[in-house]
XYZ file of C-alpha atoms in Angstrom:
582
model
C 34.934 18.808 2.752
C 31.234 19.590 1.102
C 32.257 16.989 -1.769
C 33.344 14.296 0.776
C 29.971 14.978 2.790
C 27.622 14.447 -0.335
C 29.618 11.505 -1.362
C 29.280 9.840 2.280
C 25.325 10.477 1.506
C 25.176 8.861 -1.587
C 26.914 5.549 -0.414
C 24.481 5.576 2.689
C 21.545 5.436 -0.184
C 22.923 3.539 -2.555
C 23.911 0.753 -0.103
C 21.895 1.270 3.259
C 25.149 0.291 5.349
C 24.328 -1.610 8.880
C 25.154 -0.395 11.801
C 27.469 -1.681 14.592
C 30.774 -3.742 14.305
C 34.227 -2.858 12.909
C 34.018 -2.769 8.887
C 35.940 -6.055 7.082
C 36.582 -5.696 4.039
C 36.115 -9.142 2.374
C 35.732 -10.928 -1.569
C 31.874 -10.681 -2.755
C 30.543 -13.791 -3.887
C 27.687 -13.189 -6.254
C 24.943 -16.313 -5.025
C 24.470 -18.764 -7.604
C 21.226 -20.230 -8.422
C 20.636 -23.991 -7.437
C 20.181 -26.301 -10.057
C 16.526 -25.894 -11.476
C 13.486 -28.544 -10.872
C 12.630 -30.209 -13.576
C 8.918 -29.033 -13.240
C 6.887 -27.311 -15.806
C 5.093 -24.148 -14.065
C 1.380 -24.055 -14.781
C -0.236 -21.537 -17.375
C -2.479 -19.311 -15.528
C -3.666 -15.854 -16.051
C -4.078 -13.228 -13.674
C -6.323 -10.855 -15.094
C -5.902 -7.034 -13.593
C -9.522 -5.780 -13.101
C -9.373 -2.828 -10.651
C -11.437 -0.117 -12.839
C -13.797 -3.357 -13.926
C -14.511 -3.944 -10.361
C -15.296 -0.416 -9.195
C -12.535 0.594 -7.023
C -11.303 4.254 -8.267
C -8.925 4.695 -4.968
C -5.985 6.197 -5.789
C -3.122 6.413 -2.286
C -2.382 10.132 -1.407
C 1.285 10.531 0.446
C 1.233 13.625 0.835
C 4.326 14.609 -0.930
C 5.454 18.160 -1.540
C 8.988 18.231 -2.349
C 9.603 18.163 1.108
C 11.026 14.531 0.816
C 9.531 13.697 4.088
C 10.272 9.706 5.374
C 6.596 8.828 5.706
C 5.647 9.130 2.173
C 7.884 6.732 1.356
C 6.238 4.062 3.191
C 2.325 3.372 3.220
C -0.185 2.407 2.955
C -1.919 -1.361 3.966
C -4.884 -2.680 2.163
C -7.521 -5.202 3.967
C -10.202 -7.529 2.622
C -12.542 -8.777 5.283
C -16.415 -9.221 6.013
C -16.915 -5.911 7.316
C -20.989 -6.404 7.066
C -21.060 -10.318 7.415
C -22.414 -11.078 4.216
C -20.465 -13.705 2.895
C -17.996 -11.912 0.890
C -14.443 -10.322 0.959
C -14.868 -6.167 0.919
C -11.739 -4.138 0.554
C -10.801 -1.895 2.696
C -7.413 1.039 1.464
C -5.548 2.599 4.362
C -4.753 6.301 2.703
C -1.965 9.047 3.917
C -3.057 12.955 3.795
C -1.545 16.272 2.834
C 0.244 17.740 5.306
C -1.172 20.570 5.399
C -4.945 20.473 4.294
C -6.768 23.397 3.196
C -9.309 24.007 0.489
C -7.035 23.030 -2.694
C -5.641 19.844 -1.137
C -8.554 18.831 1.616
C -8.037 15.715 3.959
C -7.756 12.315 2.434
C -9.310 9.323 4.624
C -9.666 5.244 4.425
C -11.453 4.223 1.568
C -14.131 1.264 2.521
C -15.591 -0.736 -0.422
C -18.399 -3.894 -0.499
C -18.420 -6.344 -2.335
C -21.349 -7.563 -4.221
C -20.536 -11.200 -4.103
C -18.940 -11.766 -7.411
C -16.334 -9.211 -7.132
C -17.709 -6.125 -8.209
C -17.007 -3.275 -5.564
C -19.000 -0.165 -4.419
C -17.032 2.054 -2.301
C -19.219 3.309 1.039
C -16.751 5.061 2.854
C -19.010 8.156 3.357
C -20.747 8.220 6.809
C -19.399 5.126 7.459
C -17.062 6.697 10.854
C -14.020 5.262 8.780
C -13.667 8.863 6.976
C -11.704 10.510 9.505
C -8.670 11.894 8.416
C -5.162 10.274 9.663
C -1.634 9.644 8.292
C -2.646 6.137 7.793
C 0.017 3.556 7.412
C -1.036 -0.171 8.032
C -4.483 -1.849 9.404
C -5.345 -4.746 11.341
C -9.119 -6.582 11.357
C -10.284 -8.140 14.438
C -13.391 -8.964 16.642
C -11.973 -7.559 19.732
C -15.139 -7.475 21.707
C -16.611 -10.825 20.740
C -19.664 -9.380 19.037
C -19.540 -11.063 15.299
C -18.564 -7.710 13.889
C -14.937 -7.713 12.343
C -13.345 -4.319 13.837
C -10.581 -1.997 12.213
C -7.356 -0.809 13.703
C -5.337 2.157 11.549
C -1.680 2.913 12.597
C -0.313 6.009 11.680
C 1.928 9.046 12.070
C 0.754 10.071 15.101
C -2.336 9.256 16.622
C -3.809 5.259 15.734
C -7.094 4.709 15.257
C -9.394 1.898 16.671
C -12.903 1.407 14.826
C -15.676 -0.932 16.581
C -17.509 -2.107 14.079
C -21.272 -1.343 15.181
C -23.097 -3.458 12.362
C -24.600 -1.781 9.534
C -21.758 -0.394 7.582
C -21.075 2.358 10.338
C -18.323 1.937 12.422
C -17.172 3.804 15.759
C -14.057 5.384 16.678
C -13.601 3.990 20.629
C -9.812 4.777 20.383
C -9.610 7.199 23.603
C -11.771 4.847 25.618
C -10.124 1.337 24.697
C -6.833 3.301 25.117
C -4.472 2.386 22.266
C -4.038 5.369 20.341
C -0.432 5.400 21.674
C 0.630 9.299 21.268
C 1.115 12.237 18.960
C 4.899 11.342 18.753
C 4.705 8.045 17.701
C 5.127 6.794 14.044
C 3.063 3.290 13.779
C 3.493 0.741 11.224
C 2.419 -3.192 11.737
C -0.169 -4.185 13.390
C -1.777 -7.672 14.559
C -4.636 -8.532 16.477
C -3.774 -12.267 18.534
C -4.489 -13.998 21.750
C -1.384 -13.560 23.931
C -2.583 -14.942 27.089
C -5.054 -17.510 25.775
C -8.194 -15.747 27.832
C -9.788 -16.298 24.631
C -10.224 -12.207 23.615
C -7.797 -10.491 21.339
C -4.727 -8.337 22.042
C -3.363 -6.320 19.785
C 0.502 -5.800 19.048
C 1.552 -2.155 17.263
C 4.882 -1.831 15.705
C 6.663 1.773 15.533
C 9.235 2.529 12.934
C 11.186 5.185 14.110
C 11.331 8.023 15.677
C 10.357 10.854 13.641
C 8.904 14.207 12.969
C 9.593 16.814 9.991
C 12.351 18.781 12.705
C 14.291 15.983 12.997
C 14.217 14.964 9.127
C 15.194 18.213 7.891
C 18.416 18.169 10.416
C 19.293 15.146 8.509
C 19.506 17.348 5.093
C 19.837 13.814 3.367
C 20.946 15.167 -0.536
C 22.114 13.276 -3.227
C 24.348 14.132 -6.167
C 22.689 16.117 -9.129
C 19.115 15.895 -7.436
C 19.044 17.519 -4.464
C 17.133 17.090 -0.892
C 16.749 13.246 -0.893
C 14.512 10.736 2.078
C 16.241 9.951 4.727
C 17.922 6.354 5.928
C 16.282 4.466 8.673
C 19.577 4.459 10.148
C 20.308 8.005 10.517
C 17.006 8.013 13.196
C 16.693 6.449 16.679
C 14.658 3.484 16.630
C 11.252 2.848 18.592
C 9.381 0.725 21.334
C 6.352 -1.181 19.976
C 3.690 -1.603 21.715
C 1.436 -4.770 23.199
C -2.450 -3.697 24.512
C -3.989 -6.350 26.905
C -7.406 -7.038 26.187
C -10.059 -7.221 29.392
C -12.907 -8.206 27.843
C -15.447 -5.201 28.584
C -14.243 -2.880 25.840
C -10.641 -1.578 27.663
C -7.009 -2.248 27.062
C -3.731 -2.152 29.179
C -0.408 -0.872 28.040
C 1.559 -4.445 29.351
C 4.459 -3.403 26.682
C 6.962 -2.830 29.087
C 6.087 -6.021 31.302
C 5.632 -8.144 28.615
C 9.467 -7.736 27.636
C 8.839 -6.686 23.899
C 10.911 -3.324 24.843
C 14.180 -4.081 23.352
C 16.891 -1.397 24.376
C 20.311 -0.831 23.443
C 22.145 -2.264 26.323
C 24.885 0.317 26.138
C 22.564 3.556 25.211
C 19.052 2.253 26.187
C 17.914 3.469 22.945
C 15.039 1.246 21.552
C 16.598 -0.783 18.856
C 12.820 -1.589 16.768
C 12.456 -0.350 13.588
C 9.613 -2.319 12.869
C 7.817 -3.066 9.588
C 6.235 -6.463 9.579
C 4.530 -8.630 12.359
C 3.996 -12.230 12.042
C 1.905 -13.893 14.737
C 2.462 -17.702 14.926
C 2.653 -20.449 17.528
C 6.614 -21.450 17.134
C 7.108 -23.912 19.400
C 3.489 -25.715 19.114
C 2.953 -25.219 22.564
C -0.705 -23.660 22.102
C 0.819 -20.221 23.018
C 1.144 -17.422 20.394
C 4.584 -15.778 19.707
C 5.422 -13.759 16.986
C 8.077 -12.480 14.819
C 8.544 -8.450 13.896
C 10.360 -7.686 10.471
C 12.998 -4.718 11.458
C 14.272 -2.235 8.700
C 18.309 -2.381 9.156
C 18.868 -3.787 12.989
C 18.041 -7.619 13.687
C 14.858 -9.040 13.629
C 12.892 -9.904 16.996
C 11.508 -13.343 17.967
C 9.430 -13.096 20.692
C 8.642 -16.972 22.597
C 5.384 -16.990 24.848
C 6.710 -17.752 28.670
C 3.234 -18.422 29.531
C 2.895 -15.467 32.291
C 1.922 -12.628 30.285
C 5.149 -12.232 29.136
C 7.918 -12.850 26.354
C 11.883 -13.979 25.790
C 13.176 -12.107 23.022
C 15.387 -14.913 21.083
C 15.775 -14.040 17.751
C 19.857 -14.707 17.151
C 19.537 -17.812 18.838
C 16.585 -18.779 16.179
C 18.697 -17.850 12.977
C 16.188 -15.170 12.328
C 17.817 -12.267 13.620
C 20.615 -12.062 11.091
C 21.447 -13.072 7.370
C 23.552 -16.303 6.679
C 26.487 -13.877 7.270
C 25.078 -12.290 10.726
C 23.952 -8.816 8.778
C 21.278 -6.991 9.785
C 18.969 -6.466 6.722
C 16.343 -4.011 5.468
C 13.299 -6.107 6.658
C 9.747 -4.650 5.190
C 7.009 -7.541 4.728
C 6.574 -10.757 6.534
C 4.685 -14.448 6.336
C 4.827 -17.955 7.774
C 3.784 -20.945 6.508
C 4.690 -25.268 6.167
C 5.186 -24.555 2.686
C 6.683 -28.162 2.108
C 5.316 -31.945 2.928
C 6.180 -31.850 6.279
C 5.206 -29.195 9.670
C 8.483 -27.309 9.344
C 7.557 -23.701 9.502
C 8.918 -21.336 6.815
C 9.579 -17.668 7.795
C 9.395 -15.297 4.701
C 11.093 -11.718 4.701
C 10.849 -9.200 2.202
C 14.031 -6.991 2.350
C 15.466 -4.150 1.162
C 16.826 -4.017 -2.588
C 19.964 -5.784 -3.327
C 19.303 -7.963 -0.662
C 17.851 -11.575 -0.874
C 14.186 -12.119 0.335
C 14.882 -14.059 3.319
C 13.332 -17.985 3.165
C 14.083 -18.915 6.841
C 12.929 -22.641 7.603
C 12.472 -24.855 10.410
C 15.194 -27.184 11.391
C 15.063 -30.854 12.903
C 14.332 -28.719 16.329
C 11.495 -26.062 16.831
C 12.882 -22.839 17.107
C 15.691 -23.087 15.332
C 15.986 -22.058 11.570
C 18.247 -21.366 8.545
C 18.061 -19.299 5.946
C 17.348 -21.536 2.655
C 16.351 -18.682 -0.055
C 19.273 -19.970 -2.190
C 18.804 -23.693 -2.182
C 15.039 -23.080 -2.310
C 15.205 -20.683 -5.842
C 14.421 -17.717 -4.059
C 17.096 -16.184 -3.054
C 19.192 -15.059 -6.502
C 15.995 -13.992 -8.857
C 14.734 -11.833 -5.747
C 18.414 -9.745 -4.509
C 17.878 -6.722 -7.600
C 14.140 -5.885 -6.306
C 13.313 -3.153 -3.244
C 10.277 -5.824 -1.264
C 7.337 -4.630 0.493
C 4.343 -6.867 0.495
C 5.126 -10.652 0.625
C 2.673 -13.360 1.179
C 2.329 -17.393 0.694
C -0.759 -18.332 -0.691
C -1.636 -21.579 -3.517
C -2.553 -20.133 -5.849
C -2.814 -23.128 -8.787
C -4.426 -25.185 -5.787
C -2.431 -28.341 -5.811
C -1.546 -27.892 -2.446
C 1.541 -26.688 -2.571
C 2.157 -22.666 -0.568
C 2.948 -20.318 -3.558
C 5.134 -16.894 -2.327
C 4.376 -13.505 -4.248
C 6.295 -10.408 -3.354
C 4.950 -6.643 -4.552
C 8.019 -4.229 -5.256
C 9.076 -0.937 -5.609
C 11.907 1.708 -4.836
C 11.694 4.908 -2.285
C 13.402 7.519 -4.463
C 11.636 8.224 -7.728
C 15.136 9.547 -9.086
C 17.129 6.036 -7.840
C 17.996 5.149 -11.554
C 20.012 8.296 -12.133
C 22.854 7.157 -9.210
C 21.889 3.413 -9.394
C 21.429 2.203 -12.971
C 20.016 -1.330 -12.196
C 17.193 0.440 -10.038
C 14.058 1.813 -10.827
C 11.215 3.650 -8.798
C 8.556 1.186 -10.375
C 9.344 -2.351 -9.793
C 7.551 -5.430 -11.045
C 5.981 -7.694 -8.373
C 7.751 -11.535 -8.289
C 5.757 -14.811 -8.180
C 7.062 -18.067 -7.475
C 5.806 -21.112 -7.953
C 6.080 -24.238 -5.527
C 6.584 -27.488 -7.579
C 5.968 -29.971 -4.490
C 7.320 -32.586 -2.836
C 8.022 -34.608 -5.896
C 10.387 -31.829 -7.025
C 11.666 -31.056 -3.436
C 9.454 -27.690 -2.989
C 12.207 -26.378 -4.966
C 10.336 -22.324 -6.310
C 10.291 -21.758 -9.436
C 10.528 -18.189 -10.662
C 6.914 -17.268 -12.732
C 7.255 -15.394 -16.376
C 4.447 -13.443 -18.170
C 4.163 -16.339 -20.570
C 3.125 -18.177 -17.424
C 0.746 -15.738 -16.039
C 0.287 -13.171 -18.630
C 1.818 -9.868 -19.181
C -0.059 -7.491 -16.250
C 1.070 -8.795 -13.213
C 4.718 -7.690 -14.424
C 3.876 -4.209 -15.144
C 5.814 -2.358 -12.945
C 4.309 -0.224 -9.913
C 5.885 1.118 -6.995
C 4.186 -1.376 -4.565
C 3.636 -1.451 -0.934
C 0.859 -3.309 0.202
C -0.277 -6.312 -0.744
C -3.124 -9.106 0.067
C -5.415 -12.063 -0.910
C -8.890 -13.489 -1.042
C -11.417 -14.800 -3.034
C -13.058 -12.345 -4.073
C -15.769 -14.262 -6.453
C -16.600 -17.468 -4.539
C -14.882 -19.512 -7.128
C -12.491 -21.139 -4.593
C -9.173 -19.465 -6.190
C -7.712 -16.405 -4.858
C -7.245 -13.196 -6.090
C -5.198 -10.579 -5.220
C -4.787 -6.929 -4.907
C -1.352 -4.977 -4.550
C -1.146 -1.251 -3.648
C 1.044 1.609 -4.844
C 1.846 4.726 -3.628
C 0.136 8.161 -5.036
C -1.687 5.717 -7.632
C -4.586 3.284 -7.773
C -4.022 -0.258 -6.825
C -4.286 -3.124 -8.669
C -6.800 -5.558 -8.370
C -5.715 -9.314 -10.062
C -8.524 -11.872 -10.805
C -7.275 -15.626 -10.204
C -8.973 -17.527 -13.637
C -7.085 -20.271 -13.113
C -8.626 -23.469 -14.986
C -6.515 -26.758 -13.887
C -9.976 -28.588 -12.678
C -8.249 -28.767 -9.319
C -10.157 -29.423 -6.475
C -10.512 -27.298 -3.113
C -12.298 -26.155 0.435
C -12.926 -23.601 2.319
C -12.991 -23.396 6.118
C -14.169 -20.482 8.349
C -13.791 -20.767 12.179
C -15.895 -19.686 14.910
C -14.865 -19.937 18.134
C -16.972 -20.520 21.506
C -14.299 -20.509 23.921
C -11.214 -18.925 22.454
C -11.619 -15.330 20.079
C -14.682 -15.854 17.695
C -12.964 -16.137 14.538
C -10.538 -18.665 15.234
C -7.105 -16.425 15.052
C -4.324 -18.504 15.847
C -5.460 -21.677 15.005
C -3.969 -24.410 12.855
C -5.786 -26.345 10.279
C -4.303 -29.915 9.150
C -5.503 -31.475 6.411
C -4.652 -35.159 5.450
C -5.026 -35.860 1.432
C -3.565 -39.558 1.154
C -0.275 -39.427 1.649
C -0.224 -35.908 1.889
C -0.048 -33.537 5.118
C -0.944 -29.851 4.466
C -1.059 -27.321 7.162
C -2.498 -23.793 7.346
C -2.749 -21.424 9.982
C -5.420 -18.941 10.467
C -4.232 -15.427 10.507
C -5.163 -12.104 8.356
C -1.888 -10.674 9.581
C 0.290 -11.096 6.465
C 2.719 -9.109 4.494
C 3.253 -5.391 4.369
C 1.139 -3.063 6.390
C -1.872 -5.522 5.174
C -4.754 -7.801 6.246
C -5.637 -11.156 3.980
C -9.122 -12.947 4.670
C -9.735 -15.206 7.252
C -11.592 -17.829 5.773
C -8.221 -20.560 4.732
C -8.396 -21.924 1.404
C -6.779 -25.341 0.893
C -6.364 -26.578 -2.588
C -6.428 -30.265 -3.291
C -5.074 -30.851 -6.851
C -6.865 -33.723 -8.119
C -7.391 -35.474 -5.207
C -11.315 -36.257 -4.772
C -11.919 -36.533 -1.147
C -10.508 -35.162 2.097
C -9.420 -38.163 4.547
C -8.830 -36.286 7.809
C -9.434 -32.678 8.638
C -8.186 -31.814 12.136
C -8.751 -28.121 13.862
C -5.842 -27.068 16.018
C -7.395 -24.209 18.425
C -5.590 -21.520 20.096
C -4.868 -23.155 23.796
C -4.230 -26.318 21.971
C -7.572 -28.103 21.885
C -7.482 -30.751 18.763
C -11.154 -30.998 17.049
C -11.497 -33.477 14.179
C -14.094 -32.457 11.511
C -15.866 -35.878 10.317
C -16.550 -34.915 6.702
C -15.757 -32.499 4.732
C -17.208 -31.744 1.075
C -15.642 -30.267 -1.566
C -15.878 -27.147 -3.599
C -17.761 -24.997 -0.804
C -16.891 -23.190 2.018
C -17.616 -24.566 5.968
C -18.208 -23.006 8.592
C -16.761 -24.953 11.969
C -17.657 -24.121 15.275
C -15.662 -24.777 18.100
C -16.951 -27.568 20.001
């Protein structure tokens, strides 16, 4: 009986089975890639500068050979203008021991400015960010309308919520705003957006699951020849997220349950969330936010504005729920964007290894969408890898959305029970190759991009910004118990570009939620704003649109939350704008 036990274990690790419906047995079909565009992938190096740019962080799980589920997991990384100085500071999201005593003291967030040409000093200390938490995952907003970017921390237990008083020193107002949630809850994503269009900003927390060290060691996960292994997301209940209205003097409600983002078992009433990844985006185009949450092993939510305060969960009748096959997948980190020539949205998922990252795109119809990793190049080169971070960004600037995933495993001893996986994974780039080529992506080698963005880490986090007012973005992916890594875009294709930061008068100050639409000849390229992206993480605000060689902008048209259309009569080149809501 003990044999047949440990076996059972092993299969739940090795293939993270999903749960409910009878088991069918049928032929496996290995996917096939699509036939290759004939497009020649830029050369570009991405040069890995962390210790060059100052940033010594190194992420602290925690771990004691306790194999506890959390340490698997974090932790986010940020870059906004905390001090409204022009640049992109960084800003680490850090776990803690335990148990902290004089040997191992408390870890906390790690806050670093920038000096404006990417050079960091970190000035955490006495900033009110060095409090000690079980960070996981951050979220940057300007909740109370004051100019001041503001930080949110989810954690294991108790979240955090930093107003950022100006200065470099923020304060924690999380018992008076009232969206610490409790002691009990595990908190991963998080996303500041406008849910009701008052023109303030909610904020949406995702929980994983519910968890504490009791019920982990009744698990007594093991695994063959290693001993006490981390637990499966499917051995623990799952949990509600939560959704904090906003009312404008400093205070939040708890409108979770009313809003209808509580989805229940409808035979157990146990929460079915096990949520990883938010991705805020108007679906529809009805100038109402929804959003889409990334769940680890049960389906994936889609969540459509009804314009009362409230939402319709409809994810299985979007495609989004489900794989091609209607399989629940290990979802971790999310993005949207109209990657191609046209406004079809694309959905991207980072899932759980030997599972496709998901490419889910926009139909003839809104709301409806189908999975198109495999016809699209994805789907194939990305099954081997366990992803985490996962973002769209252009990073050649011709134009075209570019989709980089950061990797890694949970169990540091995987290889020895799984010989085609490794703890340290190296992070994927693909390249768009445009319309001409059908947006087909084309996997990225070293000899593309040089040799260091292929080393392999166990990443988690990921991001983007530039970072040295050159107009290309950089980069920075994080690892856990190790220092991140910092990548310097020196791309040199003489492409052209802008830059365009929002500030908003009548909806939230920095423009969240909007859409940006560019027209470049006979090109349409859309971008919407939003820091929420990928894994736990927070990009810059400010959107970067790259032009390829294209010399002028024709039409630039803002698309604000609510709806209101504001054209933008001229727009130069190589410099970042600043447009204010009219």
């Amino acid at each position: 009986m003990g044999i047949v036990m440990i076996v059972g274990v092993v299969y739940l690790v090795v293939t993270r089975p999903k749960p409910e419906g009878t088991e069918q047995r049928t032929q496996l079909m290995a996917p096939e890639n699509p036939e290759r565009a004939q497009a020649t992938v830029p050369v570009i190096r991405f040069r890995e500068i962390t210790g060059e740019a100052g940033i010594n962080f190194v992420h602290e799980s925690g771990a004691a050979d306790e194999k506890l589920l959390p340490e698997t997991m974090g932790g986010g990384v940020a870059f906004f203008d905390f001090d409204q100085d022009g640049d992109q500071d960084l800003l680490f999201v850090n776990g803690t021991s335990w148990n902290p005593d004089a040997e191992t003291p408390a870890t906390t967030a790690a806050l670093y400015a920038n000096d404006g040409t990417g050079r960091f000093e970190e000035v955490t200390a006495d900033s009110g960010l060095d409090v000690p938490v079980y960070g996981m995952g951050v979220a940057i907003g300007d909740y109370d309308r004051d100019g001041y970017p503001d930080v949110y921390l989810t954690a294991v237990g108790v979240n955090r919520l930093f107003r950022n008083r100006g200065g470099g020193h923020f304060e924690d107002v999380t018992e008076a705003a009232g969206v610490g949630g409790t002691a009990a809850d595990w908190s991963t994503c998080a996303s500041w957006f406008d849910y009701d269009n008052d023109g303030d900003l909610d904020l949406f927390v995702g929980n994983y699951v519910k968890w504490n060290k009791e019920i982990d060691f009744q698990l007594g996960t093991t695994l063959v020849g290693i001993g006490r292994a981390y637990g499966q997301p499917m051995n623990f209940e799952g949990s509600f997220p939560f959704l904090f209205e906003n009312d404008g003097k400093g205070g939040f409600s708890d409108v979770s349950q009313a809003s209808g983002i509580r989805i229940a078992n409808k035979a157990t009433d146990v929460p079915v969330a096990k949520s990883l990844g938010v991705a805020p985006v108007d679906l529809n185009q009805d100038g109402w936010m929804d959003f889409i949450v990334a769940n680890d092993t049960v389906r994936n939510f889609v969540f459509s504005n009804r314009w009362d305060r409230s939402f319709r969960e409809v994810g299985s009748l979007t495609g989004i729920a489900y794989d091609t096959y209607g399989k629940a997948r290990g979802a971790m980190g999310i993005d949207t964007a109209c990657y191609r020539d046209d406004r079809a949205l694309a959905v991207g998922i980072g899932n759980f290894a030997n599972e496709m990252t998901a490419l889910y795109v926009e139909q003839n119809r809104p709301m409806i969408f189908t999975d198109e990793a495999i016809p699209a190049g994805i789907g194939p080169a990305s099954r081997l890898l366990l992803k985490f971070g996962l973002f769209f960004f252009d990073y050649d600037l011709d134009g075209w959305q570019d989709l980089l995933t950061a990797n890694g495993h949970l169990e540091e001893e995987i290889t020895q029970i799984q010989k085609s996986q490794h703890y340290e994974q190296p992070a994927q780039l693909f390249w768009n190759s445009g319309p001409e080529f059908g947006c087909q992506f084309l996997e990225v080698s070293s000899e593309q991009v040089g040799e260091a963005l292929f080393q392999p880490i166990v990443g988690r986090g990921s991001a983007f910004a530039d970072i040295d007012q050159d107009g290309d973005l950089d980069f920075i992916l994080t690892q856990i118990n190790a220092a991140p890594k910092l990548f310097r875009n020196e791309q040199d294709l003489g492409h052209h570009w802008i830059r365009i930061r929002l500030k908003g008068t009548r909806q939230n100050t920095e423009g969240i939620g909007a859409w940006i639409k560019v027209r470049v000849g006979e090109r349409t390229l859309w971008r919407q704003v939003m820091p929420t992206r990928s894994y736990l993480s927070q990009s810059e605000l400010p959107v970067t649109i790259g032009l390829g060689t294209a010399e002028q902008v024709d039409q630039l048209e803002v698309i604000w939350p609510g709806g209101q259309s504001q054209l933008v009569p001229s727009v130069p080149l190589e410099t970042l704008i600043t447009i204010t809501q009219e």
